Amino acid sequence: MKFEQQFSQQQKQTQKLAMTQKLQQSIQILQYTTEDLIDYIDNQALENPLLEVEYPSYSSGYAKPRDASGEEVDYLSQIPDTSISLFEHLLDQVHLNYRDTYLRQLVLYLVEYIDLNGFLQITLEEAAEKTGGSMVQLLDALTLIQQLDPAGVGARNLQECLMLQTERDNAAPHLAYVVLEENFNELVDRKWENIAKHFGITLSDVQEIFDYIQGLTPTPGAVYGSTEGLFIIPDLTVKVKEQDVQVLSNRKSMPKVKFQQNYFARMEKSQNPEVIKYLKDKQQDYEWLKKTIQQRGDTIYRVGEAIVARQKAFFLNNDRPLKPLTLKDISEELGIHESTVSRAVNGKYLETDFGVFELKSFFSKKIGAETNDCSSNDAKHLLQELVNQEDKSKPLSDQKLTELMKEKGVNISRRTVAKYRDALTIPGSTKRKRYDD
């Protein structure tokens, strides 16, 4: 048997997309929020001596918020100073209020085990073993911590956290503290008849206690160091005049990148070839950055304009209806990839006279051919309305909500109603029942 090997050379042409570093950076820049982009520009300016950044004044050009009476409101002055951490806040109080004793040393030890939400993350038994202090001493130390601000700090569980807040509130309903102490689980499980019978009070009294407790905070320490992300710089603004809806780009909110021409000209006179190459590279970096920022703004504007055109009714009607809209709809209209649309809407905001909205919030899926092009947002809005209008002494079951929505032209299953109810953080019917007089 004769074996033969045949070798041949063939030239084959294929197309591959080379993901260059610059292309990757361009994609990343489109994905950046305005705040992220500002940080990126700042870093580029540190690395490029030919790059100058001109920062806008964020206080100018924006209307001040007003309350219902039309008066200007300075919300910034109402925001607590949370520039320090909870740990620092507690340390300041300990050093200010308590003398330098062994008990204070135990207090300082326990403070180190308080998490960002204000809860103690070590048992007193463990603390006693590690410090050599007695259980009585550690309990005294914990009591001192629980007297500090904010109310509820140093709690070992949610029940104790709510009790500490109630104990320091003179406006708390009668028996609220005792109910929390003795019947916490029954209160949560809404076994209110047992509570009413135990204390000889009415279901309406239990309802009042429950309403009060819902107003307490389950995370008393979370307010400290939580101002990050508090302020939003909108990428677009929508102006409505009569029936005309106009989209404006907030380019004024972005830093402007400028070229240091004088510095470039001065350094260009150098005869050192390495200096000349360095200058050329940095000039190219500047030109690329300026072009990429411009392209980012153009893409966000085009996507935002297309979204607003599709959701015009949202800006004209007080009930803010949303039509079914997908990323694919916008990508096909603009001739760009769906991933580009996704990057252009995530973390990008649109400012109106009635609020600020993330662009991705305007996308809503159609929930079925039999619902007259109803979007999931419309269905959720209707569900919320039905719950708001129900008799709270006889809340509507999911099945009844399903039937009522079908009568309104929204034909969805009971399971979908339950899913939408959970998404809207609406409790089940048994937990919505109230016992008001």
Coordinates of C-alpha atoms in Angstrom, one line a residue:
M1 CA 0.0 0.0 0.0
K2 CA 1.4 3.3 -1.0
F3 CA 0.9 6.3 1.2
E4 CA 1.3 9.8 -0.3
Q5 CA 1.3 13.1 1.5
Q6 CA 0.3 16.1 -0.5
F7 CA 1.0 19.6 0.6
S8 CA -0.4 22.7 -1.0
Q9 CA -0.4 26.4 -0.3
Q10 CA -3.6 28.4 -0.4
Q11 CA -4.1 32.1 0.2
K12 CA -7.3 32.8 2.1
Q13 CA -8.6 36.3 2.8
T14 CA -10.5 36.8 6.1
Q15 CA -11.8 39.9 7.9
K16 CA -11.1 40.4 11.6
L17 CA -11.9 43.3 13.8
A18 CA -8.7 44.3 15.6
M19 CA -9.7 45.7 18.9
T20 CA -7.0 48.3 19.3
Q21 CA -6.3 49.9 22.7
K22 CA -7.7 53.2 21.4
L23 CA -10.9 51.5 20.3
Q24 CA -11.3 49.8 23.6
Q25 CA -10.8 53.2 25.4
S26 CA -13.4 54.8 23.1
I27 CA -15.9 52.1 24.0
Q28 CA -15.1 52.6 27.7
I29 CA -15.5 56.4 27.5
L30 CA -19.0 56.0 26.0
Q31 CA -19.8 53.7 28.9
Y32 CA -18.6 56.2 31.5
T33 CA -21.0 58.3 33.5
T34 CA -20.4 62.1 33.4
E35 CA -18.7 61.9 36.8
D36 CA -16.5 59.0 35.6
L37 CA -15.6 60.9 32.4
I38 CA -14.5 64.0 34.4
D39 CA -12.2 61.8 36.6
Y40 CA -10.8 60.2 33.4
I41 CA -10.1 63.7 31.9
D42 CA -8.4 64.7 35.1
N43 CA -6.1 61.7 35.0
Q44 CA -5.3 62.4 31.3
A45 CA -4.4 66.0 32.1
L46 CA -2.0 64.8 34.8
E47 CA -0.2 62.5 32.2
N48 CA -0.3 65.0 29.3
P49 CA 1.4 68.4 29.8
L50 CA -0.1 69.6 26.5
L51 CA -3.6 69.1 27.8
E52 CA -5.4 71.9 29.7
V53 CA -8.8 71.4 31.3
E54 CA -11.3 74.2 31.7
Y55 CA -13.9 73.3 34.3
P56 CA -17.5 74.6 34.1
S57 CA -19.4 76.2 37.0
Y58 CA -22.0 73.6 37.9
S59 CA -24.0 76.2 39.9
S60 CA -24.8 78.4 36.9
G61 CA -27.3 77.7 34.3
Y62 CA -29.5 75.4 36.4
A63 CA -32.8 76.5 37.9
K64 CA -33.1 76.2 41.7
P65 CA -35.6 73.6 42.9
R66 CA -38.9 74.9 44.3
D67 CA -41.4 73.6 46.7
A68 CA -45.1 73.2 46.2
S69 CA -45.7 76.9 47.0
G70 CA -43.2 78.1 44.4
E71 CA -40.6 79.2 46.9
E72 CA -36.9 78.4 46.2
V73 CA -35.5 75.6 48.4
D74 CA -31.9 75.3 49.3
Y75 CA -31.7 71.5 49.6
L76 CA -28.0 71.5 49.9
S77 CA -28.2 73.3 53.3
Q78 CA -30.5 70.6 54.5
I79 CA -28.1 67.7 53.7
P80 CA -26.3 66.6 56.9
D81 CA -22.6 66.8 57.0
T82 CA -21.6 63.2 56.4
S83 CA -18.1 63.8 55.3
I84 CA -16.8 61.8 58.3
S85 CA -17.3 58.1 58.7
L86 CA -19.6 56.6 61.4
F87 CA -16.4 55.3 63.1
E88 CA -14.9 58.8 63.3
H89 CA -18.3 60.2 64.5
L90 CA -18.5 57.7 67.3
L91 CA -14.9 58.2 68.4
D92 CA -15.4 62.0 68.6
Q93 CA -18.4 61.4 70.9
V94 CA -16.5 58.9 73.1
H95 CA -13.5 61.2 73.6
L96 CA -15.8 64.1 74.3
N97 CA -18.3 62.5 76.7
Y98 CA -16.4 59.7 78.5
R99 CA -13.4 60.0 80.9
D100 CA -10.2 58.0 80.2
T101 CA -11.0 54.9 82.2
Y102 CA -10.8 51.2 81.6
L103 CA -14.5 51.3 80.7
R104 CA -13.8 53.8 78.0
Q105 CA -11.1 51.4 76.6
L106 CA -13.7 48.7 76.3
V107 CA -16.1 51.2 74.6
L108 CA -13.3 52.0 72.1
Y109 CA -12.7 48.3 71.5
L110 CA -16.3 47.6 70.8
V111 CA -16.6 50.6 68.5
E112 CA -14.1 49.0 66.2
Y113 CA -16.6 46.2 65.6
I114 CA -19.5 48.4 64.6
D115 CA -20.3 48.0 60.9
L116 CA -21.2 50.8 58.4
N117 CA -24.9 50.3 59.2
G118 CA -24.4 50.8 62.9
F119 CA -24.6 47.2 64.1
L120 CA -22.2 45.5 66.6
Q121 CA -20.5 42.6 64.8
I122 CA -18.9 40.9 67.8
T123 CA -20.6 39.1 70.7
L124 CA -20.0 40.2 74.3
E125 CA -18.7 36.8 75.1
E126 CA -16.0 37.0 72.3
A127 CA -15.1 40.6 73.4
A128 CA -14.7 39.4 77.0
E129 CA -12.4 36.6 75.9
K130 CA -10.2 38.9 73.9
T131 CA -10.1 41.9 76.3
G132 CA -10.2 40.1 79.6
G133 CA -13.1 42.3 80.7
S134 CA -16.0 40.9 82.6
M135 CA -19.5 40.5 81.0
V136 CA -20.8 43.2 83.3
Q137 CA -18.1 45.6 82.2
L138 CA -18.7 44.9 78.5
L139 CA -22.5 45.2 78.9
D140 CA -21.9 48.6 80.6
A141 CA -19.6 49.6 77.7
L142 CA -22.2 48.6 75.1
T143 CA -24.8 50.6 77.0
L144 CA -22.6 53.7 76.8
I145 CA -22.3 53.2 73.0
Q146 CA -26.0 52.8 72.6
Q147 CA -26.5 56.2 74.2
L148 CA -24.5 57.8 71.4
D149 CA -25.7 59.4 68.2
P150 CA -27.3 58.2 65.9
A151 CA -30.1 56.5 67.9
G152 CA -30.0 52.8 67.3
V153 CA -26.2 52.5 67.0
G154 CA -24.5 49.6 68.7
A155 CA -27.6 47.3 68.3
R156 CA -26.9 43.6 67.9
N157 CA -30.0 42.9 65.8
L158 CA -32.9 44.7 64.1
Q159 CA -35.2 44.3 67.1
E160 CA -32.8 46.0 69.5
C161 CA -32.1 48.7 66.9
L162 CA -35.8 49.6 66.7
M163 CA -36.1 49.5 70.5
L164 CA -33.2 51.8 71.0
Q165 CA -34.7 54.4 68.7
T166 CA -38.2 54.1 70.3
E167 CA -36.7 54.4 73.8
R168 CA -35.2 57.8 72.9
D169 CA -38.3 59.2 71.1
N170 CA -40.8 61.0 73.3
A171 CA -43.3 60.9 70.5
A172 CA -43.4 57.1 70.2
P173 CA -46.9 55.6 70.6
H174 CA -47.8 54.1 74.0
L175 CA -46.6 50.5 74.4
A176 CA -44.5 50.7 71.2
Y177 CA -41.3 49.8 73.1
V178 CA -42.9 47.0 75.1
V179 CA -44.5 45.5 72.0
L180 CA -41.1 45.5 70.3
E181 CA -39.5 43.9 73.3
E182 CA -42.1 41.2 74.0
N183 CA -44.0 40.6 70.7
F184 CA -41.6 41.6 67.9
N185 CA -42.0 38.4 65.8
E186 CA -45.8 38.5 66.2
L187 CA -45.8 42.1 65.1
V188 CA -43.7 41.3 62.0
D189 CA -45.8 38.2 61.2
R190 CA -49.0 40.4 61.6
K191 CA -50.4 38.2 64.3
W192 CA -52.0 41.4 65.7
E193 CA -55.0 39.8 67.3
N194 CA -52.6 38.1 69.8
I195 CA -50.9 41.4 70.5
A196 CA -54.2 43.2 71.0
K197 CA -55.5 40.5 73.3
H198 CA -52.2 40.4 75.3
F199 CA -52.1 44.1 76.0
G200 CA -55.9 44.7 76.1
I201 CA -55.7 47.2 73.1
T202 CA -57.5 47.5 69.8
L203 CA -56.2 46.4 66.4
S204 CA -56.2 50.1 65.5
D205 CA -53.7 50.7 68.4
V206 CA -51.5 47.9 67.0
Q207 CA -51.8 49.5 63.6
E208 CA -50.6 52.8 65.0
I209 CA -47.6 51.1 66.6
F210 CA -46.8 49.3 63.3
D211 CA -47.0 52.5 61.3
Y212 CA -44.6 54.3 63.7
I213 CA -42.1 51.5 63.6
Q214 CA -42.1 51.5 59.8
G215 CA -40.9 55.1 60.0
L216 CA -37.8 54.1 62.0
T217 CA -34.5 53.3 60.2
P218 CA -33.2 49.8 60.1
T219 CA -29.7 51.1 59.3
P220 CA -28.9 54.1 61.6
G221 CA -25.3 54.3 60.6
A222 CA -25.8 54.2 56.8
V223 CA -26.2 58.0 56.5
Y224 CA -22.5 58.6 57.4
G225 CA -20.1 58.7 54.5
S226 CA -23.0 58.1 52.1
T227 CA -23.0 61.3 50.1
E228 CA -21.1 59.6 47.2
G229 CA -23.4 59.6 44.2
L230 CA -25.8 62.1 45.7
F231 CA -25.4 64.6 42.9
I232 CA -26.2 63.8 39.3
I233 CA -24.9 65.9 36.3
P234 CA -27.6 65.3 33.5
D235 CA -26.3 64.7 30.0
L236 CA -29.4 66.0 28.3
T237 CA -32.2 68.4 29.0
V238 CA -35.8 68.2 27.7
K239 CA -37.7 71.5 27.2
V240 CA -41.5 71.3 26.6
K241 CA -43.3 74.3 25.2
E242 CA -47.0 73.7 24.4
Q243 CA -46.8 70.5 22.3
D244 CA -43.2 70.9 21.2
V245 CA -40.6 68.7 22.9
Q246 CA -37.0 69.8 22.4
V247 CA -33.8 67.9 23.4
L248 CA -30.7 69.8 24.4
S249 CA -27.2 68.5 25.1
N250 CA -25.7 69.6 28.3
R251 CA -22.2 70.1 26.9
K252 CA -21.7 73.0 29.2
S253 CA -21.6 70.6 32.1
M254 CA -18.5 68.9 30.7
P255 CA -14.9 70.1 31.2
K256 CA -13.4 71.5 28.0
V257 CA -10.0 70.1 26.9
K258 CA -7.7 72.6 25.3
F259 CA -4.3 72.3 23.7
Q260 CA -1.3 74.1 25.3
Q261 CA -0.1 75.6 22.0
N262 CA 2.4 78.0 23.5
Y263 CA 4.1 75.2 25.5
F264 CA 4.1 73.0 22.5
A265 CA 5.7 75.7 20.3
R266 CA 8.3 76.4 22.9
M267 CA 9.3 72.8 23.4
E268 CA 9.2 72.1 19.7
K269 CA 12.3 74.2 19.2
S270 CA 14.3 71.6 21.0
Q271 CA 16.7 69.7 18.8
N272 CA 16.3 66.5 20.9
P273 CA 14.5 63.9 18.7
E274 CA 13.1 62.2 21.8
V275 CA 11.5 65.4 23.0
I276 CA 10.0 66.0 19.5
K277 CA 8.6 62.4 19.4
Y278 CA 7.2 62.9 22.9
L279 CA 5.4 66.1 21.9
K280 CA 3.9 64.5 18.8
D281 CA 2.6 61.5 20.8
K282 CA 1.0 63.8 23.4
Q283 CA -0.5 66.0 20.6
Q284 CA -2.1 62.9 19.1
D285 CA -3.4 61.8 22.5
Y286 CA -5.0 65.2 22.9
E287 CA -6.6 65.1 19.5
W288 CA -7.9 61.6 20.1
L289 CA -9.4 62.5 23.5
K290 CA -11.1 65.6 22.1
K291 CA -12.6 63.7 19.2
T292 CA -13.7 60.8 21.4
I293 CA -15.4 63.1 23.9
Q294 CA -17.2 64.8 21.0
Q295 CA -18.3 61.4 19.6
R296 CA -19.5 60.4 23.0
G297 CA -21.7 63.5 23.3
D298 CA -23.0 63.1 19.8
T299 CA -23.9 59.4 20.4
I300 CA -25.7 60.2 23.7
Y301 CA -27.6 63.1 22.1
R302 CA -28.7 61.0 19.0
V303 CA -29.9 58.1 21.3
G304 CA -31.6 60.5 23.7
E305 CA -33.3 62.4 20.8
A306 CA -34.6 59.1 19.4
I307 CA -35.9 58.0 22.8
V308 CA -37.7 61.2 23.4
A309 CA -39.3 61.1 20.0
R310 CA -40.6 57.6 20.7
Q311 CA -41.8 58.5 24.2
K312 CA -43.1 62.0 23.5
A313 CA -46.3 61.3 25.4
F314 CA -44.3 60.8 28.6
F315 CA -43.2 64.5 28.5
L316 CA -46.6 65.9 27.4
N317 CA -49.1 63.9 29.6
N318 CA -49.2 64.2 33.4
D319 CA -49.7 60.5 33.9
R320 CA -46.3 59.9 32.2
P321 CA -47.2 56.9 29.9
L322 CA -44.4 54.9 28.3
K323 CA -44.8 53.0 25.0
P324 CA -43.1 49.6 24.5
L325 CA -39.5 50.4 23.4
T326 CA -36.4 48.2 23.2
L327 CA -32.7 48.7 22.6
K328 CA -33.1 47.1 19.2
D329 CA -35.7 49.7 18.1
I330 CA -33.3 52.5 18.7
S331 CA -30.3 50.7 17.2
E332 CA -32.2 49.9 14.0
E333 CA -33.4 53.5 13.7
L334 CA -29.9 55.0 14.2
G335 CA -28.0 52.2 12.4
I336 CA -25.8 51.4 15.4
H337 CA -25.2 48.3 17.5
E338 CA -27.5 47.5 20.4
S339 CA -24.4 47.4 22.7
T340 CA -23.7 51.0 21.7
V341 CA -27.2 52.0 22.6
S342 CA -26.9 50.2 25.9
R343 CA -23.6 52.0 26.8
A344 CA -25.2 55.3 25.8
V345 CA -28.1 55.0 28.2
N346 CA -26.7 53.3 31.3
G347 CA -25.7 55.9 33.8
K348 CA -26.7 58.8 31.5
Y349 CA -29.5 61.1 32.7
L350 CA -32.1 63.4 31.2
E351 CA -33.3 66.5 33.0
T352 CA -36.9 67.8 32.9
D353 CA -38.9 70.4 34.7
F354 CA -40.5 67.5 36.7
G355 CA -37.5 65.4 37.5
V356 CA -34.3 63.7 36.4
F357 CA -34.5 60.3 34.7
E358 CA -31.9 57.7 33.6
L359 CA -32.2 57.2 29.9
K360 CA -32.5 53.4 30.3
S361 CA -35.7 53.9 32.3
F362 CA -37.5 54.8 29.0
F363 CA -37.2 51.3 27.7
S364 CA -40.1 49.0 28.4
K365 CA -41.1 45.7 26.8
K366 CA -44.4 45.0 25.2
I367 CA -46.2 42.5 27.4
G368 CA -48.4 40.8 24.8
A369 CA -50.3 41.2 21.6
E370 CA -53.7 41.2 23.4
T371 CA -52.9 44.2 25.5
N372 CA -53.2 46.8 22.9
D373 CA -49.4 47.5 22.8
C374 CA -49.3 48.0 26.5
S375 CA -45.8 48.2 28.0
S376 CA -44.7 46.6 31.3
N377 CA -44.4 50.1 32.7
D378 CA -48.0 50.8 31.9
A379 CA -49.0 47.5 33.5
K380 CA -47.1 48.4 36.7
H381 CA -48.6 51.8 36.7
L382 CA -52.1 50.4 36.5
L383 CA -51.3 47.8 39.2
Q384 CA -50.0 50.6 41.5
E385 CA -53.2 52.6 40.9
L386 CA -55.5 49.7 41.7
V387 CA -53.6 49.0 44.9
N388 CA -53.7 52.7 45.9
Q389 CA -57.5 52.8 45.3
E390 CA -58.3 49.6 47.1
D391 CA -60.2 49.4 50.4
K392 CA -57.3 48.9 52.8
S393 CA -59.5 47.0 55.2
K394 CA -60.1 44.5 52.4
P395 CA -57.0 44.5 50.2
L396 CA -57.2 43.0 46.7
S397 CA -55.8 39.5 46.1
D398 CA -53.4 38.9 43.2
Q399 CA -56.2 37.0 41.5
K400 CA -58.6 39.9 41.9
L401 CA -56.0 42.4 40.6
T402 CA -55.5 40.1 37.6
E403 CA -59.2 40.2 36.8
L404 CA -59.4 44.0 37.2
M405 CA -56.4 44.6 35.0
K406 CA -57.9 42.3 32.3
E407 CA -61.1 44.5 32.5
K408 CA -58.8 47.5 31.8
G409 CA -57.3 45.8 28.7
V410 CA -54.2 44.5 30.3
N411 CA -54.3 40.7 29.9
I412 CA -51.5 39.3 32.1
S413 CA -51.3 36.2 34.3
R414 CA -51.6 36.2 38.1
R415 CA -47.9 35.1 38.3
T416 CA -47.0 38.2 36.3
V417 CA -49.1 40.4 38.6
A418 CA -47.2 38.9 41.6
K419 CA -43.9 39.6 39.9
Y420 CA -44.8 43.2 39.1
R421 CA -46.1 43.7 42.6
D422 CA -42.7 42.5 44.0
A423 CA -40.9 44.8 41.6
L424 CA -43.0 47.7 43.0
T425 CA -42.3 46.6 46.6
I426 CA -46.0 46.2 47.2
P427 CA -46.6 43.6 49.9
G428 CA -49.1 40.8 49.5
S429 CA -52.8 41.4 50.4
T430 CA -52.5 40.1 53.9
K431 CA -49.7 42.5 54.7
R432 CA -51.5 45.4 53.2
K433 CA -54.5 45.0 55.4
R434 CA -55.0 47.9 57.8
Y435 CA -57.1 48.2 61.0
D436 CA -57.8 51.9 61.2
D437 CA -60.9 53.1 63.0

